[in-house]
Coordinates of C-alpha atoms and ligand atoms in Angstrom, one line a residue:
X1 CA 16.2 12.5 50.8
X2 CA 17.9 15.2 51.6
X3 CA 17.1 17.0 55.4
X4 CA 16.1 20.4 54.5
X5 CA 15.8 22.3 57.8
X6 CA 12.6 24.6 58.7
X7 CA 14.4 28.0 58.2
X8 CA 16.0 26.6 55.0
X9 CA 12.8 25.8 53.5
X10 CA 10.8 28.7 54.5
X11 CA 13.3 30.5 52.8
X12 CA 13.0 27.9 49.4
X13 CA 9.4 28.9 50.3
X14 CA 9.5 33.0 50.4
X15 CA 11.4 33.1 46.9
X16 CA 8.4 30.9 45.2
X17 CA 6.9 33.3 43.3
X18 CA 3.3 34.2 43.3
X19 CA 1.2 32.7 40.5
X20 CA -0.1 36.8 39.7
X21 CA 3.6 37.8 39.3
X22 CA 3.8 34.8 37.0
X23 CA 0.9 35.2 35.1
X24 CA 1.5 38.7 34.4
X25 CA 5.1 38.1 33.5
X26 CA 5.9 38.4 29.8
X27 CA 7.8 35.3 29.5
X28 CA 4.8 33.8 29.9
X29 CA 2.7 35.8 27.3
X30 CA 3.1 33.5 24.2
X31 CA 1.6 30.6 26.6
X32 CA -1.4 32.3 27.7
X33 CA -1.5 33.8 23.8
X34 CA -1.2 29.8 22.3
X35 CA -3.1 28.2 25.3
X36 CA -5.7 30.3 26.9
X37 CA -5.6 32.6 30.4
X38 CA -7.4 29.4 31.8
X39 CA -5.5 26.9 31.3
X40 CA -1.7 28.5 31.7
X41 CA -3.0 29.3 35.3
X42 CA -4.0 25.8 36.0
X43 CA -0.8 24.6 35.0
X44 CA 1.1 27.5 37.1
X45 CA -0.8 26.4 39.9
X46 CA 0.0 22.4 39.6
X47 CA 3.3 23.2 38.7
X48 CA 4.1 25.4 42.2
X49 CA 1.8 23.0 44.0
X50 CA 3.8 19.8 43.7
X51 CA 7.2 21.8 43.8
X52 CA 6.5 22.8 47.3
X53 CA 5.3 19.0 48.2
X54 CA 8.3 18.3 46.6
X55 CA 9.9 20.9 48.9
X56 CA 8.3 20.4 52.2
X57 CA 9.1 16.4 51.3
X58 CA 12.6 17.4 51.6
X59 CA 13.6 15.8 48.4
X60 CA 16.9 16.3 47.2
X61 CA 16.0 17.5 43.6
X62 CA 14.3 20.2 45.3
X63 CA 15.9 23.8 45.0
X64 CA 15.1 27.4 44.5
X65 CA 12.9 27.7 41.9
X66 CA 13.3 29.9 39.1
X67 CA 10.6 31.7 37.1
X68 CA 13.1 30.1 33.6
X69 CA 12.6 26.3 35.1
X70 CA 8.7 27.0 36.2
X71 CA 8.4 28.2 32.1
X72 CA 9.8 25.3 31.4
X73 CA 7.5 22.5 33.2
X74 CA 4.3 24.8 32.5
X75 CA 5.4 24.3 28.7
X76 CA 6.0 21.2 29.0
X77 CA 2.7 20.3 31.1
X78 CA 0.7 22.5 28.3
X79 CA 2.4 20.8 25.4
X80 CA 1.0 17.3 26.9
X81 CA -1.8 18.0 27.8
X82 CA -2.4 19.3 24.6
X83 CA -1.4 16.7 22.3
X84 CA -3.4 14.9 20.4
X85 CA -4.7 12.0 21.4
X86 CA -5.0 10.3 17.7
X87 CA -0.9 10.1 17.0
X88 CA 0.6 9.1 14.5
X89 CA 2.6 5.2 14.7
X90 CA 5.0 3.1 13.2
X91 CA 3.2 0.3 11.9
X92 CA 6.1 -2.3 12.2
X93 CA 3.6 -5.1 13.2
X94 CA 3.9 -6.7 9.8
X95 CA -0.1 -6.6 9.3
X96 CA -0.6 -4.3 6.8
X97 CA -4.5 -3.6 7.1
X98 CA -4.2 -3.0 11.0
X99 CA -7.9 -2.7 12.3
X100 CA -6.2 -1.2 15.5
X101 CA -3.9 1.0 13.3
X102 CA -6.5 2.3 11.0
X103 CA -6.4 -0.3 8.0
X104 CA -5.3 1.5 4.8
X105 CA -3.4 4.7 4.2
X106 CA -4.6 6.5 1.3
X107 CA -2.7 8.0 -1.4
X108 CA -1.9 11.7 -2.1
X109 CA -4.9 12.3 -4.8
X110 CA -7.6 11.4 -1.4
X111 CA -5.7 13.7 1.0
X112 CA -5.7 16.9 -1.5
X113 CA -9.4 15.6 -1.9
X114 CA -10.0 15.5 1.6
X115 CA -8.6 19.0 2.4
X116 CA -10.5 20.6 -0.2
X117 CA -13.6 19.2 0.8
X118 CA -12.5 20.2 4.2
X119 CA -12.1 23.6 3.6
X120 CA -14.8 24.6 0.9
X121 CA -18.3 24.2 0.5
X122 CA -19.2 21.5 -2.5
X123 CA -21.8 20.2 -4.0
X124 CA -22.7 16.9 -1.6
X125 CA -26.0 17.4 -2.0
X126 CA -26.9 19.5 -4.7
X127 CA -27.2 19.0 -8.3
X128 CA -25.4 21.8 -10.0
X129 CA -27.3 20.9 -13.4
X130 CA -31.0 21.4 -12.3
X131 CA -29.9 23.9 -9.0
X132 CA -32.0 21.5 -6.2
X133 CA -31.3 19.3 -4.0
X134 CA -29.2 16.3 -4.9
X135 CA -28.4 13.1 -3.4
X136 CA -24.9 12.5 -2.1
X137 CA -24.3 8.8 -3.8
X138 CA -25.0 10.7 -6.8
X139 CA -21.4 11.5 -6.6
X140 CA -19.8 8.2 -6.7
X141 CA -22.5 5.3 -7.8
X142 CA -21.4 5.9 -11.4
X143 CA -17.8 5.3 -11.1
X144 CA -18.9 2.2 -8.7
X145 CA -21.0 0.6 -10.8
X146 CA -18.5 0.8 -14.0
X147 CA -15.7 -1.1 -12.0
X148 CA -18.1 -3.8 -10.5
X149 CA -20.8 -4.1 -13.3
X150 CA -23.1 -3.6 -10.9
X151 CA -26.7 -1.4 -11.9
X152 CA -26.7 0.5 -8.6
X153 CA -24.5 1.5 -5.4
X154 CA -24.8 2.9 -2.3
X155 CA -22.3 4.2 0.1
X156 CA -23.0 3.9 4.1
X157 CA -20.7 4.2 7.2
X158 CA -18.6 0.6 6.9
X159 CA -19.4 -3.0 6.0
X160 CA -20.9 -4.0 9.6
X161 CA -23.5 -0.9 8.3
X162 CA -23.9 -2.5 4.9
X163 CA -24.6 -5.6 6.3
X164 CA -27.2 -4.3 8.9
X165 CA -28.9 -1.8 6.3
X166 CA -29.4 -4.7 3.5
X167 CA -30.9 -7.3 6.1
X168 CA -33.0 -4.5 7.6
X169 CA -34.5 -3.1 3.6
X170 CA -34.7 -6.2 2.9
X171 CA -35.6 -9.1 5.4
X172 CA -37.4 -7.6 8.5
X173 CA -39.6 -9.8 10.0
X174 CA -38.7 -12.6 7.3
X175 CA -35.7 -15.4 7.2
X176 CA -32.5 -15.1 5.8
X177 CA -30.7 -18.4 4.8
X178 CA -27.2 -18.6 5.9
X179 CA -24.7 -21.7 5.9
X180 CA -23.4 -22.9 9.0
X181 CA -20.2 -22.8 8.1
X182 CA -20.3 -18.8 7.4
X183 CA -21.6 -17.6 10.8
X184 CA -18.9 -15.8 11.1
X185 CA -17.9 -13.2 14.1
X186 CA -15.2 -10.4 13.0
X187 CA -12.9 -8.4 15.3
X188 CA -15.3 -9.2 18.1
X189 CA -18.2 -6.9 18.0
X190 CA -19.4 -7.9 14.5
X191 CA -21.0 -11.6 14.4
X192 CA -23.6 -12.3 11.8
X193 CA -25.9 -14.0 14.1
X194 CA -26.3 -10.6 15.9
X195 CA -26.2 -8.8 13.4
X196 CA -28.8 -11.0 12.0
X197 CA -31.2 -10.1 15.1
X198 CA -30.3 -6.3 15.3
X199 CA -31.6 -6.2 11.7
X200 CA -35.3 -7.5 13.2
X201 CA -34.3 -10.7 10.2
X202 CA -34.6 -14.7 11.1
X203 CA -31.0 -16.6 10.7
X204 CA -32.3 -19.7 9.3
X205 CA -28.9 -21.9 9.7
X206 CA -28.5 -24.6 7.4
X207 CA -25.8 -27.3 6.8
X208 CA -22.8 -28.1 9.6
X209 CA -20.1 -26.3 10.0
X210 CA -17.7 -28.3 7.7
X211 CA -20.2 -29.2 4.8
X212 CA -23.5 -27.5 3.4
X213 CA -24.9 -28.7 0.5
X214 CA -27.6 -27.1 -2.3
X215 CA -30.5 -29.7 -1.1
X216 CA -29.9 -27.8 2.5
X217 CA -30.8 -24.5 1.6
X218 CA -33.7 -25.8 -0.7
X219 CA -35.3 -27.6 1.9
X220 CA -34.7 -24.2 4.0
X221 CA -36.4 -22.1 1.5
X222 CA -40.2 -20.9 2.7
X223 CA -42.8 -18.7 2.6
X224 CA -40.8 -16.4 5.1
X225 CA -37.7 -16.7 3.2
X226 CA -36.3 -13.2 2.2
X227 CA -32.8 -14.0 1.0
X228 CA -30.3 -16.1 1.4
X229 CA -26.8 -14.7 2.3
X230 CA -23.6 -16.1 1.6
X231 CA -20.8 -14.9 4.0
X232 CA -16.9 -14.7 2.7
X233 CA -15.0 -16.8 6.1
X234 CA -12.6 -14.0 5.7
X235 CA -10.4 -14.5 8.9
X236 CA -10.6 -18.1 9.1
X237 CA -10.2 -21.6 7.5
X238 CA -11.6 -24.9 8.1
X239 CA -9.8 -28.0 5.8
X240 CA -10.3 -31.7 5.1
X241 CA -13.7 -32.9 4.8
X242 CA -15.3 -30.0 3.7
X243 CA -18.1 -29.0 1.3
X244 CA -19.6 -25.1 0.8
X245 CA -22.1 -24.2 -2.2
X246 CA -20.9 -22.3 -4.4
X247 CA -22.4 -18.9 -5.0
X248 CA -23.6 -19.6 -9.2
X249 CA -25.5 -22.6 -7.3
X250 CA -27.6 -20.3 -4.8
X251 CA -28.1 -17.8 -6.6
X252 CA -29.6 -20.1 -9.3
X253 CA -31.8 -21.7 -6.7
X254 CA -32.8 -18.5 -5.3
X255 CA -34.3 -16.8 -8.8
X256 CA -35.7 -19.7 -9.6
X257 CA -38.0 -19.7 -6.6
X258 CA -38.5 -15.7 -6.8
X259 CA -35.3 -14.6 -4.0
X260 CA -32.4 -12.4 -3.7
X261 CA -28.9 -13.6 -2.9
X262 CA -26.8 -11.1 -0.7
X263 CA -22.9 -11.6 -0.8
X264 CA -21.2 -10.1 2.4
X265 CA -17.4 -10.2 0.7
X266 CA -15.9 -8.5 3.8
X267 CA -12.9 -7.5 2.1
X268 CA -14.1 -6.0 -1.7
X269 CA -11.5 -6.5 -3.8
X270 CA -11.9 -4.6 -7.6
X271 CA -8.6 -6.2 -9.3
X272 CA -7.3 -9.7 -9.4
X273 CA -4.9 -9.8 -7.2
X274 CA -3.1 -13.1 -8.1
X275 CA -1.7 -10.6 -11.0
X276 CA 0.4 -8.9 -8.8
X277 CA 1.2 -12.5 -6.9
X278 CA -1.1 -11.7 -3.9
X279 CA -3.4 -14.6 -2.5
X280 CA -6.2 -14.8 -5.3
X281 CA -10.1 -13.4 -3.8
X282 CA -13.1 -13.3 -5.8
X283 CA -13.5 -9.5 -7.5
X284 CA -16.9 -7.9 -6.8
X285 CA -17.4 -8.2 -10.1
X286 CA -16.9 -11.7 -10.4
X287 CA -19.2 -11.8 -7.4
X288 CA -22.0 -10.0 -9.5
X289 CA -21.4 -12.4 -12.2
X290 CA -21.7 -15.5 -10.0
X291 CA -25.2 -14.5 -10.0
X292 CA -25.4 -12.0 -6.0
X293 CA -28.2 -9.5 -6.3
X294 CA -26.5 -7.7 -4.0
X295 CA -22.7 -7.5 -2.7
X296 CA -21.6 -5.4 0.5
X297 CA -17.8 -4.7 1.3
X298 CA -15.5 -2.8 3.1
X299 CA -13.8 0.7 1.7
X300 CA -10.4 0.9 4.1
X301 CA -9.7 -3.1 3.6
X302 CA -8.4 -4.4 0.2
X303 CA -9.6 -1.5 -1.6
X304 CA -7.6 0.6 0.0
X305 CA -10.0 3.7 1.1
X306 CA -11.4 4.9 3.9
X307 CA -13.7 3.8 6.1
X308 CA -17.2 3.0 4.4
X309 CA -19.5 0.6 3.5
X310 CA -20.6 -0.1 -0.1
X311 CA -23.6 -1.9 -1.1
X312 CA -23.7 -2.8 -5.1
X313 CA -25.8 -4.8 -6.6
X314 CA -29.5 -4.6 -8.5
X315 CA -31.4 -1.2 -8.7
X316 CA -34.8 -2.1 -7.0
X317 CA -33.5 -3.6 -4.3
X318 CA -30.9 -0.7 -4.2
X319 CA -33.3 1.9 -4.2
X320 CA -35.3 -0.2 -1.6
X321 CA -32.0 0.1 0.8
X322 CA -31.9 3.7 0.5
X323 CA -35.6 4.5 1.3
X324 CA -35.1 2.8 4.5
X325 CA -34.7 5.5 7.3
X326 CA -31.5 3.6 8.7
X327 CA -30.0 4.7 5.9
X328 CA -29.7 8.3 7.5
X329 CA -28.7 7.3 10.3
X330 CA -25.6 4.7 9.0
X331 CA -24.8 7.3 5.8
X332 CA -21.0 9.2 5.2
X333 CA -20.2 12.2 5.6
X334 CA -18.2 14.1 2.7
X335 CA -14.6 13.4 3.7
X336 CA -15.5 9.8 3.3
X337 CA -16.7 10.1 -0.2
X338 CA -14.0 12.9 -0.9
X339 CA -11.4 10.5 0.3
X340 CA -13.3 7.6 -2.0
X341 CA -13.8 9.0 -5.3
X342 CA -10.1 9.7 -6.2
X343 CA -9.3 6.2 -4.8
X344 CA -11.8 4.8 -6.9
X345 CA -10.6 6.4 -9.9
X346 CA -7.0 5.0 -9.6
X347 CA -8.4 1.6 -10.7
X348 CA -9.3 3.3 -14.6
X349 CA -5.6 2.5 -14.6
X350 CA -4.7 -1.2 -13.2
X351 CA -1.4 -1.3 -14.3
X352 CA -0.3 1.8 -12.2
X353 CA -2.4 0.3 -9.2
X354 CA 0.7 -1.1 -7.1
X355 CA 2.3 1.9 -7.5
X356 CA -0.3 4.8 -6.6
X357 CA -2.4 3.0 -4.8
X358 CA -1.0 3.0 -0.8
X359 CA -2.4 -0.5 0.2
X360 CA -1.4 -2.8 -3.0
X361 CA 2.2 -0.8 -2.8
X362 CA 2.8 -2.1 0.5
X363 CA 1.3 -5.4 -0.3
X364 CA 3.7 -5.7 -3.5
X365 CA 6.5 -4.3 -1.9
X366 CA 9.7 -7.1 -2.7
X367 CA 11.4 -8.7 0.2
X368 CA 14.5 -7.5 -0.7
X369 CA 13.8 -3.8 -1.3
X370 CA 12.7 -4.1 2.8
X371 CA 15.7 -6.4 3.3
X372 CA 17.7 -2.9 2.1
X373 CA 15.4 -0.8 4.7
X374 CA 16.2 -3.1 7.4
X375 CA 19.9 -2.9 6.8
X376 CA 19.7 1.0 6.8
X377 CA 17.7 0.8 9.9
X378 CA 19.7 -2.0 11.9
X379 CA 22.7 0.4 12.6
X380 CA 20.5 2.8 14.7
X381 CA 18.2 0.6 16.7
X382 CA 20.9 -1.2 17.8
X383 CA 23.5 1.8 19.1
X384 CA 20.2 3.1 20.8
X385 CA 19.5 0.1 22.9
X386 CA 22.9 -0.8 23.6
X387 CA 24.7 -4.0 23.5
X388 CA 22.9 -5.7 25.9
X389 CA 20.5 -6.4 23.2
X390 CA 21.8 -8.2 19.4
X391 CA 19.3 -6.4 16.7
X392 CA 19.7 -8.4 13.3
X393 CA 18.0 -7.7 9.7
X394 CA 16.2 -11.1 9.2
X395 CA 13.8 -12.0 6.8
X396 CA 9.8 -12.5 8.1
X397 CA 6.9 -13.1 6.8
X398 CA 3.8 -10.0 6.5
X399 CA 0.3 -10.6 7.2
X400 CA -2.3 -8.7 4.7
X401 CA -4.7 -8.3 7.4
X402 CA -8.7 -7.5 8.1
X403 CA -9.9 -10.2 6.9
X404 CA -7.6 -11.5 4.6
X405 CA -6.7 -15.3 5.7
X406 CA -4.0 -16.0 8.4
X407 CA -2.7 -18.3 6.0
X408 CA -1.8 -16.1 3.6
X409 CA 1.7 -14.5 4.2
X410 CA 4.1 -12.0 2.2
X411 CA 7.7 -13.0 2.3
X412 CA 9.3 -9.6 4.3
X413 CA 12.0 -8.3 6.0
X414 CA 12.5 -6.7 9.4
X415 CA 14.5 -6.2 12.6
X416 CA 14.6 -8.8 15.4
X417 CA 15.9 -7.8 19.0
X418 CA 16.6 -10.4 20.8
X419 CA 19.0 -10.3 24.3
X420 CA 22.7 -10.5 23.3
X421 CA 24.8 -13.5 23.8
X422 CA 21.6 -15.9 23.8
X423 CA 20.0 -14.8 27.0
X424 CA 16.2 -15.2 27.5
X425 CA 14.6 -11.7 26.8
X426 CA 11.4 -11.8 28.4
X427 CA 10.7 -8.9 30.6
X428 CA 13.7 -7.1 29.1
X429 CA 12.2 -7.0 26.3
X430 CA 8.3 -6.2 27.3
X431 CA 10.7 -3.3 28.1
X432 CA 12.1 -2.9 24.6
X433 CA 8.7 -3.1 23.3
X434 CA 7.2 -0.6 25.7
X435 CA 10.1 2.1 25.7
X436 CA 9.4 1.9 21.6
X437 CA 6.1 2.3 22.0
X438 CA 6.6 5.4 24.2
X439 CA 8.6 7.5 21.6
X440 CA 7.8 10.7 20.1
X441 CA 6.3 9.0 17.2
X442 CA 5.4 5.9 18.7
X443 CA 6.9 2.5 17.0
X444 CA 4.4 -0.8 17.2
X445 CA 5.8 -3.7 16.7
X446 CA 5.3 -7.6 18.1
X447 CA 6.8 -10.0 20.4
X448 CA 6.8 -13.5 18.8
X449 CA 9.1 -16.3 19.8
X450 CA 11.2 -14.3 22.6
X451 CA 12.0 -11.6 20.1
X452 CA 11.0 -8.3 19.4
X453 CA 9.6 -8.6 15.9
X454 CA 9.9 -5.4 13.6
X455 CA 8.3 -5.9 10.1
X456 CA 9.6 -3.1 7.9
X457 CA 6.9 -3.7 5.2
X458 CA 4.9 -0.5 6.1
X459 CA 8.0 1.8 6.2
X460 CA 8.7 3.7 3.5
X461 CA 11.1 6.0 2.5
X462 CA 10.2 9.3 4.5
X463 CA 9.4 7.1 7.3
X464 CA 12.5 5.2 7.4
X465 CA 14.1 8.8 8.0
X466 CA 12.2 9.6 10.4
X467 CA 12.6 6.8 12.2
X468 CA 16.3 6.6 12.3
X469 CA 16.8 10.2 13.1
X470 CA 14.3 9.2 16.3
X471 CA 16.2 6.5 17.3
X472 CA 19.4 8.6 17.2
X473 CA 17.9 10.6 19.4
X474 CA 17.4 10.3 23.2
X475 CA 15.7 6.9 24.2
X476 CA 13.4 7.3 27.5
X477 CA 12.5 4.3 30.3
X478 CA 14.6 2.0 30.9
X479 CA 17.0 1.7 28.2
X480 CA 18.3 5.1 28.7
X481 CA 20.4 4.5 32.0
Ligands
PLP1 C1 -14.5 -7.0 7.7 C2 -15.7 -7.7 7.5 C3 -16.9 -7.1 7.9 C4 -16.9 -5.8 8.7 O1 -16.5 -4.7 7.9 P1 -16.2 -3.3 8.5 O2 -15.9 -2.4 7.3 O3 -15.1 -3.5 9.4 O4 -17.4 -2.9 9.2 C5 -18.1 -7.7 7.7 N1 -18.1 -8.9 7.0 C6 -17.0 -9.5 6.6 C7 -17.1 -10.8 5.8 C8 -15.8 -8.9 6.8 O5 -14.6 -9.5 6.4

């Protein structure tokens, strides 16, 4: 604090200039031109407003203003208030289907799709052969059905929609048999059991949690029965003294007593994985095979596509599913099904999958060529937080993500920051963490152990750039002092 005497300050005061002056000055033309009149004079007016509380405070940062440093903070203010909220991260977290981060990245082919779709008028529903109206899963159930083997598809909002449509077409009113052991709840909000009553359908719970067994869901099966529903555990395991039905067994129970089986597979995957040395799930396909009647999955988890719904599986009860009114209300728009086709159609060529298709690249990606990113990277993370912290290319182990088992980890490599000279980090490095995670571009990563954990799966080569030349640039908080 600085003691700024009356006559000094009224004199700081007099040489403020007037917001009209300002606003009519033409520095400040391309502001008003990019911004608006409105909002340029509301940041003028904040601006001058807490530089003369500053003032009358008598704080010792506080001298004559000039119109070049009020351009500067109004720009500035603009800039952030301006900025969009939806920003783009570093996804260092080691999970590469993030539900937080926005699960898959798609490849070049959907954003080209996307743009165009954005920008022109096409043909979602229209059928350019007969000139009426179409419908807009007319555009994608083909290719669907070829690389699942199912008869029919349809495309809705995400799984949790796929879910809730199905039980809704199909079992309103009526009881749906489901094992113990699969009454699942993911990422919170979704949990079968509610889902279940949101639908208007009956859970009819059978087995325990640890073992089910065929007699169980005979003995469940009535003259309300609808379907029975088989739910993939996704995010969670239970061992030893186990027992679960397989899905040939239901299935064969359920048509011989006149029912539908419903697969919820959470993550659809189209490939077999284990080919590329991933953790081995059941194909949709396969799932049709088993015997399902219907099969609903996600579009932005294994698959690797945005975020939708799909529901494959029989024709009548297909067409049933989209008759039902929900199915308006819980339908994609066309820069989901933009975004999906082209995805889709990178699977007509399985052997250039891991290398075009975003998700399986990452998931493929060798320790060792992320060993080499994390050696490139070391160098500038740790000359910009100094050597009061040790930053060391180790290797770590990725998680797949939404769904895909805990259990199930990809041998990576990353950055650890951990305090030099074997101090204990703690909040030293919450402020590591937090002074990342307020960069330009921000950069997520997680704090396991007391380290700062930076999987560099996710980055690839025009990220890694980017990154470094951020870190070589100014830090903020309170590193940068
Ligand atoms: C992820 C998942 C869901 C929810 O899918 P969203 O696409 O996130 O709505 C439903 N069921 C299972 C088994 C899942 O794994």
């Amino acid at each position: 604090m600085s003691d700024v005497s009356g006559s000094e300050l009224r004199a700081l005061m007099a040489r403020v200039p007037s917001v009209e002056k300002v606003m009519a000055s033409a520095q400040f033309a391309p502001l008003v031109n990019e911004y608006g009149r409105a909002q340029v004079l509301g940041a003028v007016r904040d601006t001058l407003d807490s530089w003369r509380s500053n003032a009358q405070a008598g704080e010792a940062s506080v001298s004559a203003l000039d119109v070049g440093q009020l351009h500067a903070s109004v720009e500035a203010a603009l800039r952030r208030r301006n900025q969009s909220r939806l920003r783009s991260v570093f996804n260092l977290t080691g999970t590469v289907l993030h539900t937080n981060l926005g699960r898959a990245l798609l490849p070049d082919e959907a954003v080209q799709a996307v743009v165009k779709a954005l920008t022109q008028p096409a043909n979602l529903e229209f059928d350019l052969e007969t000139g009426k109206r179409g419908d807009r899963d007319d555009l994608i159930d083909e290719l669907i059905c070829e690389l699942t083997g199912a008869e029919a598809a349809t495309v809705v909002n995400n799984n949790a929609a796929a879910v809730l449509l199905t039980l809704s077409a199909l079992a309103s009113k009526k009881e749906v048999v489901v094992s113990r052991g699969e009454l699942v709840e993911i990422g919170g909000a979704f949990r079968i059991p509610d889902i279940m009553s949101r639908a208007g359908a009956r859970l009819r719970e059978v087995g325990t949690t640890n073992r089910t067994h065929l007699k169980d869901y005979e003995e469940a099966i009535g003259p309300q029965t609808a379907l029975l529903m088989k739910v993939h555990a996704s995010n969670y395991a239970i061992h030893g003294f186990t027992s679960e039905v397989g899905l040939d067994e239901i299935a064969s129970l359920a048509h011989a007593r006149g029912l539908a089986v419903a697969m919820d597979l959470g993550s659809g995957t189209l490939v077999d994985l284990s080919e590329w040395g991933l953790p081995r799930e059941q194909t949709v396909r396969e799932t049709i095979e088993a015997g399902a009647d219907l099969v609903t999955f996600s579009g932005d988890k294994l698959l690797g596509g945005p975020q939708a719904g799909l529901i494959v599986g029989r024709r009548d009860l297909i067409a049933k599913i989209k008759k039902h009114p929900l199915k308006r209300a819980l339908r994609v728009g066309k820069l989901t099904l933009a975004a999906l086709e082209p995805v889709l159609r990178l699977y007509r060529a399985p052997e250039k999958l891991a290398e075009r298709l975003t998700t399986l690249r990452l998931l493929t990606r060798a320790a060792d060529d992320i060993r080499l990113a994390a050696e490139r990277v070391q160098p500038a993370l740790q000359r910009a937080l100094g050597e009061r912290y040790a930053v060391v290319a180790e290797p770590m182990l990725s998680q797949i993500g939404s769904g895909a088992l805990p259990v199930d980890v990809l041998p990576s490599y990353g950055l650890v920051v951990r305090m030099a000279h074997g101090k204990r980090g703690g909040r030293h490095l919450l402020g590591v963490e937090k002074v990342l995670r307020e960069m330009a571009r921000p950069v997520i990563g997680r704090i396991a152990d007391d380290a700062l954990c930076l999987d560099l799966r996710c980055l690839e080569a025009a990220d890694e750039a980017q990154l470094i030349g951020q870190l070589s640039g100014p830090l903020s908080g309170p590193l940068s002092g």
